[in-house]
Amino acid sequence: MTGDSLALHGGSPAVTARWQQDWPYVGPEEISSVTRLLESRVLSIYDRSGIVADFEDAFASYHSTDGMPPFALSHNSGTSSLHAAYFGLGLGPGDEVIVPTYTFLATVTPLLQVGATPVFADLDPVSLTVDPDAVRSRISPRTRAIVVTHMWGHPADMASLVALSTRHRLPLVEDCSHAHGATVDGRKVGTFGTVGCFSLEGHKALAAGEGGILITRSREVYERALMLGHFGRRAKDEVLDDSLRRFVDTGFGHKYRMHPLAAAIALEQLKRLDDRNERRRVNLEALSGVLAPVPGVHPPRTASGMTRGGWYGYKPRYAAHELGGLPLARFMTALRAEGVQVKKPGSPPLHGLPLFRMTRSIGRDLALPWAETLAASEPPLWECPTADEVYPQLMSLPTFSGDCSTVIAQYGEAFAKVTARWRELM
Ligand SMILES: Cc1ncc(COP(=O)(O)O)c(C=O)c1O
């Protein structure tokens, strides 16, 4: 195959296998569970009962540590679970919260809703998760919490980050939206910090369609989180704190309940999560195996003692200097002609985005309710040089699910073919 001309120059494409991304999984169990619920006409659940309680119980028990399940609070999205987590921790105006610059924007945007100030920290270039040294360098007298994302399923360096949060008495929030079921030394992500939040959106390892859930061992955080988005019957049944109880009828302003149909799907998905994660791991490690010898391409590596769980994205790094400086865009064009589904990843580092570079006067002009919590003039420019360097080098390949051994082998051939002939692309 590598003897052929490049498909870009009229040769035959290396990837000929027909394959279909088997994701999200929707099997007979999901369908019958949703059908049963539809037939029962239970389409909204106000308290902690029925399918919502079943899902929360199962999710909590999946995250038990020392035989003890955490509190679990389901939501209508991962974003709302993060909002509830930040509210649960009592974060507000004047509070700085250290966040990874390399994460999906919804890890950070709910901080704006509570009026806190995100402070961006750089990434570790191998794991693509937040660098604990960068977090340490951002701690100030105004810091009130640390947030980490287990990016593309790779757990952050929890040993260092937990040590940091303990030493500085800062609560730690884990955004586990890419990493359902990922582990560090056998312990599941989401159980290290004060709160763990998970998106259950339709492409995630645990897909509810739309949904989210948070877990915490803190009754205080749980009750406050509950007050934000689960007013009325559920708050009445569960909130014990005297200072909160008199507000249970109204809650504190949002309705974040999970749709029962989403809970039904999520409950079925949870039963197969470990198995599906394992199948994806086998595929993506096979993909790394065929890419490892290819010059210019550095497949993702998983640190020892860690498992990725969800493996929400597969993002190898491109090293142009190994291919004579061939631009990534040109390299990807040649790969696409070979039939490789390759693109630039979404989710650019956040620290340079206009939303996080906004000043108070722009916020006022746009009537943003949180304008007053923004910096009056130029906001601080949080430098994250490693993210600036690494992000433009990342490529995105499919997170192969199901039986993909033929197509994975052909991806290896396509990469080998293009890299063997890179001079023809200059
Ligand atoms: C890391 C991360 N955090 C939060 C979210 C937000 O979740 P949702 O889309 O369910 O609101 C996502 C969604 O993609 C995500 O990837």
XYZ file of C-alpha atoms and ligand atoms in Angstrom:
442
model
C 0.000 0.000 0.000
C 2.816 2.448 0.870
C 4.132 1.970 -2.690
C 0.991 3.627 -4.130
C 0.898 7.309 -5.008
C -0.778 9.570 -2.542
C -4.534 9.607 -2.979
C -4.232 13.393 -3.097
C -2.208 12.891 -6.293
C -4.474 10.317 -7.904
C -3.445 7.127 -6.067
C -5.958 4.823 -4.412
C -6.980 5.682 -0.847
C -5.475 3.575 1.921
C -8.682 3.403 3.931
C -11.286 1.314 2.152
C -13.009 -0.388 5.107
C -16.559 0.659 5.658
C -17.156 1.248 9.306
C -19.739 2.983 11.358
C -19.175 4.705 14.655
C -21.126 2.555 17.095
C -21.876 5.451 19.409
C -23.851 6.394 21.389
C -24.934 2.874 22.138
C -28.701 2.460 22.023
C -29.667 -1.138 22.584
C -32.899 -2.996 23.280
C -32.500 -2.319 27.015
C -32.495 1.471 26.535
C -35.434 1.243 24.157
C -37.575 -0.917 26.409
C -36.766 1.150 29.484
C -37.768 4.379 27.721
C -40.853 2.732 26.260
C -41.945 1.467 29.678
C -41.596 4.951 31.091
C -43.501 6.538 28.239
C -46.292 4.012 28.713
C -46.420 4.815 32.405
C -46.606 8.543 31.492
C -44.062 9.475 34.138
C -42.410 12.349 32.325
C -41.509 14.582 35.236
C -40.358 13.592 38.718
C -40.418 16.284 41.404
C -38.947 14.358 44.309
C -36.171 11.808 44.610
C -38.099 8.759 43.462
C -38.672 6.425 40.532
C -36.166 6.159 37.721
C -34.288 9.286 38.818
C -33.634 7.818 42.267
C -32.713 4.487 40.678
C -30.139 6.171 38.467
C -28.715 8.312 41.274
C -28.447 5.264 43.552
C -26.700 3.233 40.865
C -24.341 6.077 39.981
C -23.533 6.698 43.642
C -22.893 3.044 44.281
C -20.634 2.869 41.168
C -18.596 5.634 42.864
C -18.531 4.128 46.349
C -15.263 4.402 48.196
C -14.617 2.198 51.243
C -18.101 0.787 50.678
C -19.695 4.230 51.115
C -21.645 5.784 48.226
C -21.469 9.584 47.872
C -24.517 11.818 47.513
C -25.555 11.959 43.862
C -27.653 14.743 42.368
C -28.829 14.429 38.782
C -29.242 17.420 36.472
C -30.520 18.297 33.031
C -26.962 18.948 31.790
C -23.332 18.776 32.803
C -23.259 22.561 32.732
C -26.025 22.787 35.336
C -24.276 20.202 37.516
C -21.154 22.394 37.447
C -23.218 25.471 38.241
C -24.780 23.623 41.175
C -21.328 22.472 42.329
C -19.967 26.021 42.347
C -23.070 27.308 44.087
C -22.854 24.367 46.466
C -19.347 25.415 47.432
C -20.562 28.951 48.139
C -18.372 30.576 45.478
C -19.237 34.151 44.625
C -18.008 37.615 43.684
C -14.397 38.299 44.617
C -13.504 34.606 44.725
C -10.799 33.400 42.406
C -11.098 29.870 41.129
C -8.174 28.181 39.400
C -9.324 26.377 36.281
C -7.577 24.565 33.437
C -7.237 26.633 30.301
C -7.529 23.429 28.334
C -11.052 22.195 28.948
C -14.489 22.588 27.445
C -15.873 26.068 28.057
C -18.712 24.799 30.275
C -16.211 23.824 32.957
C -15.693 27.542 33.446
C -18.769 29.442 32.252
C -20.895 28.546 35.308
C -18.306 30.381 37.431
C -19.416 33.567 35.673
C -22.981 32.789 36.731
C -21.999 32.738 40.406
C -19.861 35.850 39.923
C -16.509 34.180 40.652
C -13.348 34.938 38.690
C -11.715 32.158 36.681
C -7.927 32.098 36.829
C -6.446 30.009 34.047
C -3.679 27.459 34.581
C -1.529 25.854 31.912
C -1.506 22.216 30.868
C 0.810 19.271 31.094
C 1.859 18.625 27.480
C 1.621 14.838 27.724
C -1.613 14.214 29.608
C -3.212 17.494 28.367
C -4.656 17.898 31.881
C -3.891 20.835 34.144
C -0.289 21.095 35.345
C -0.188 21.038 39.179
C 2.807 23.410 39.162
C 0.820 25.895 37.107
C -2.038 25.592 39.597
C 0.363 26.189 42.487
C 1.709 29.310 40.808
C -1.825 30.769 40.530
C -2.765 30.438 44.204
C -3.376 33.838 45.790
C -5.048 35.034 49.007
C -8.288 35.310 46.992
C -8.228 31.714 45.707
C -11.276 29.775 46.888
C -11.258 26.574 44.825
C -9.418 24.509 42.237
C -11.123 22.886 39.263
C -9.643 20.100 37.143
C -10.865 18.366 34.001
C -9.875 14.800 33.183
C -9.292 15.864 29.614
C -10.111 13.401 26.849
C -10.542 10.803 29.573
C -7.020 11.067 30.997
C -7.144 11.588 34.772
C -5.414 14.718 36.008
C -2.459 14.263 38.387
C -4.703 13.724 41.385
C -1.935 12.889 43.852
C -0.373 16.347 43.398
C -3.661 18.196 43.065
C -5.263 16.636 46.130
C -2.086 17.402 48.092
C -2.252 21.010 46.911
C -5.917 21.374 47.756
C -5.376 19.867 51.201
C -2.344 22.015 51.979
C -4.137 25.229 50.977
C -7.561 24.109 52.261
C -9.117 24.680 48.866
C -12.039 22.567 47.694
C -11.338 20.618 44.523
C -13.916 20.169 41.774
C -13.413 17.404 39.227
C -15.037 17.817 35.841
C -15.319 14.182 34.784
C -17.365 14.809 31.652
C -14.739 13.129 29.433
C -13.805 10.388 31.819
C -16.704 8.337 33.187
C -15.200 5.292 34.830
C -11.560 6.460 34.543
C -9.371 5.450 37.465
C -6.203 6.413 39.297
C -4.667 3.445 41.111
C -8.028 1.737 40.876
C -10.007 4.645 42.339
C -12.618 6.306 40.150
C -12.334 9.927 39.104
C -14.969 12.109 40.707
C -14.214 10.649 44.143
C -10.960 12.538 44.795
C -12.294 16.073 45.025
C -15.000 17.742 47.072
C -17.359 17.453 44.119
C -17.277 15.467 40.888
C -19.403 16.600 37.939
C -20.306 14.601 34.855
C -21.965 15.572 31.600
C -24.265 12.852 30.253
C -24.749 14.549 26.895
C -25.360 12.310 23.903
C -21.735 11.748 22.847
C -20.319 10.988 26.272
C -19.192 7.587 27.527
C -22.343 7.579 29.625
C -24.928 9.171 27.376
C -28.372 10.184 28.557
C -29.061 12.337 25.514
C -28.870 15.443 27.656
C -28.122 15.278 31.351
C -25.586 15.680 34.110
C -24.884 14.490 37.612
C -22.748 15.560 40.525
C -21.392 13.484 43.366
C -20.091 14.703 46.694
C -19.473 13.396 50.206
C -20.320 16.771 51.698
C -23.887 17.035 52.966
C -23.497 20.819 53.019
C -22.469 21.001 49.353
C -25.222 18.552 48.406
C -27.953 20.544 50.140
C -26.821 23.860 48.683
C -26.507 22.317 45.201
C -29.984 20.898 45.602
C -31.370 24.301 46.561
C -30.101 25.829 43.329
C -31.924 23.593 40.896
C -34.310 21.239 42.710
C -36.746 23.497 44.555
C -40.049 22.295 45.989
C -40.743 18.737 46.886
C -37.234 17.373 46.575
C -35.691 20.232 48.565
C -38.436 19.847 51.207
C -37.733 16.146 51.561
C -33.971 16.378 51.714
C -32.673 19.737 52.904
C -32.016 19.596 56.658
C -29.983 22.743 57.195
C -32.122 25.223 59.165
C -30.773 28.265 57.358
C -31.761 26.763 53.993
C -35.017 25.044 54.957
C -37.167 28.144 54.967
C -36.380 28.615 51.255
C -37.245 25.103 50.105
C -40.479 26.132 48.375
C -38.719 28.514 46.055
C -35.158 27.232 46.015
C -32.576 29.662 44.713
C -33.680 30.249 41.219
C -33.175 27.444 38.734
C -34.920 24.297 37.599
C -32.234 21.776 36.791
C -34.113 18.485 37.243
C -33.171 15.590 35.021
C -35.701 14.344 32.481
C -36.912 10.874 33.555
C -36.382 9.514 30.036
C -32.753 10.648 30.239
C -32.412 8.923 33.614
C -33.815 5.726 32.087
C -31.241 5.801 29.282
C -28.390 6.679 31.658
C -29.271 3.852 34.033
C -29.026 1.314 31.220
C -25.820 2.888 29.906
C -24.216 2.669 33.341
C -24.663 -1.110 33.345
C -22.471 -1.355 30.254
C -20.058 1.498 30.948
C -17.045 -0.556 32.029
C -17.479 -2.975 29.174
C -17.816 -0.183 26.597
C -14.842 1.680 28.046
C -12.776 -1.469 27.777
C -13.729 -2.024 24.148
C -12.832 1.549 23.289
C -9.547 1.200 25.194
C -8.604 -1.882 23.186
C -9.363 -0.075 19.906
C -7.563 3.128 20.778
C -4.518 1.361 22.137
C -4.416 -0.580 18.856
C -4.605 2.763 17.031
C -1.739 4.094 19.146
C 0.170 0.915 18.325
C -0.080 1.509 14.566
C 0.683 5.237 14.887
C 3.646 4.924 17.270
C 6.237 4.099 14.584
C 5.000 6.862 12.251
C 7.337 9.880 12.168
C 5.749 13.207 13.038
C 2.857 11.639 14.953
C 2.851 11.197 18.721
C -0.137 9.164 19.901
C -1.740 9.974 23.267
C -0.108 8.190 26.203
C -1.843 7.126 29.373
C 0.231 7.483 32.541
C 0.953 4.301 34.447
C -1.494 3.534 37.219
C -4.270 5.354 35.334
C -7.073 4.198 33.063
C -8.857 6.609 30.795
C -12.429 5.515 31.219
C -14.540 7.353 28.695
C -11.660 8.308 26.375
C -13.898 11.023 25.019
C -11.442 12.111 22.339
C -8.337 10.741 20.645
C -5.886 13.595 20.022
C -2.423 12.689 18.743
C 0.191 15.431 18.564
C 1.818 16.403 15.294
C 5.533 17.257 15.236
C 6.049 19.179 11.974
C 9.826 19.314 12.434
C 9.973 15.529 12.007
C 8.495 15.935 8.525
C 10.599 18.832 7.293
C 8.163 21.450 8.634
C 5.198 20.151 6.603
C 2.228 22.239 7.821
C -0.383 20.304 9.776
C -3.198 21.530 7.500
C -1.419 20.076 4.448
C -0.686 16.827 6.281
C -4.364 16.481 7.229
C -5.486 17.229 3.662
C -3.352 14.347 2.413
C -4.662 12.058 5.169
C -8.268 12.953 4.400
C -7.699 12.081 0.747
C -6.558 8.656 1.990
C -9.913 8.266 3.762
C -8.769 9.201 7.271
C -11.332 11.134 9.296
C -8.952 13.676 10.777
C -9.673 17.240 11.850
C -8.532 19.879 14.282
C -9.991 19.378 17.766
C -12.617 21.815 19.004
C -12.250 23.233 22.511
C -9.335 25.643 22.111
C -7.571 26.807 25.285
C -9.898 29.235 27.014
C -7.566 31.924 28.308
C -7.508 33.846 25.018
C -11.214 33.644 24.163
C -13.172 36.910 24.027
C -15.559 35.721 26.758
C -12.730 35.513 29.252
C -11.017 38.683 28.046
C -14.083 40.810 28.670
C -13.998 44.018 30.677
C -16.671 45.540 32.890
C -17.601 48.200 30.346
C -18.196 45.640 27.580
C -20.192 43.558 30.060
C -22.313 46.594 30.928
C -22.869 47.456 27.259
C -24.140 43.939 26.690
C -26.214 44.048 29.897
C -24.520 40.930 31.226
C -25.789 40.323 34.753
C -22.292 39.475 35.940
C -20.644 42.558 34.408
C -19.936 44.092 37.827
C -17.749 41.156 38.819
C -15.484 41.654 35.798
C -12.250 43.639 35.824
C -12.795 47.359 35.295
C -10.159 47.682 32.612
C -7.960 45.144 30.852
C -8.420 41.797 32.649
C -5.189 40.058 33.669
C -3.588 38.211 30.790
C -3.117 34.704 32.095
C -0.169 33.300 30.205
C -0.441 29.596 29.334
C 2.478 29.117 26.942
C 2.391 25.322 26.887
C -1.273 25.284 25.864
C -0.525 27.925 23.221
C 2.237 25.718 21.858
C 0.575 22.299 22.133
C -3.009 22.979 21.048
C -2.146 23.948 17.434
C -0.263 20.644 17.105
C -3.198 18.428 18.067
C -5.208 16.376 15.629
C -8.515 14.676 16.266
C -9.171 11.113 15.126
C -12.298 9.017 15.663
C -12.722 7.320 19.036
C -13.239 3.952 17.414
C -15.969 1.933 19.052
C -17.277 -1.495 18.155
C -15.315 -3.861 15.921
C -12.841 -1.609 14.102
C -9.689 -3.703 13.723
C -9.614 -3.497 9.904
C -10.132 0.236 9.707
C -7.551 0.837 12.461
C -4.964 -1.179 10.530
C -5.788 0.855 7.425
C -5.389 4.110 9.363
C -1.888 2.924 10.224
C -1.234 2.290 6.506
C -2.603 5.699 5.556
C -0.378 7.516 8.052
C 2.652 5.451 7.014
C 1.951 6.186 3.341
C 1.584 9.939 3.797
C 4.600 10.274 6.072
C 6.746 8.196 3.695
C 5.921 10.677 0.909
C 5.782 13.937 2.809
C 8.276 15.603 0.445
C 5.679 15.371 -2.339
C 3.412 17.547 -0.227
C 5.823 20.429 0.274
C -15.365 18.878 30.002
C -16.818 19.239 29.865
N -17.415 19.895 30.864
C -18.716 20.240 30.806
C -19.474 19.953 29.701
C -20.880 20.427 29.653
O -21.783 19.393 29.632
P -23.239 19.553 28.980
O -23.061 19.702 27.506
O -23.931 18.285 29.360
O -23.859 20.748 29.591
C -18.905 19.242 28.636
C -19.709 18.905 27.445
O -19.206 18.573 26.404
C -17.539 18.889 28.707
O -16.931 18.260 27.706
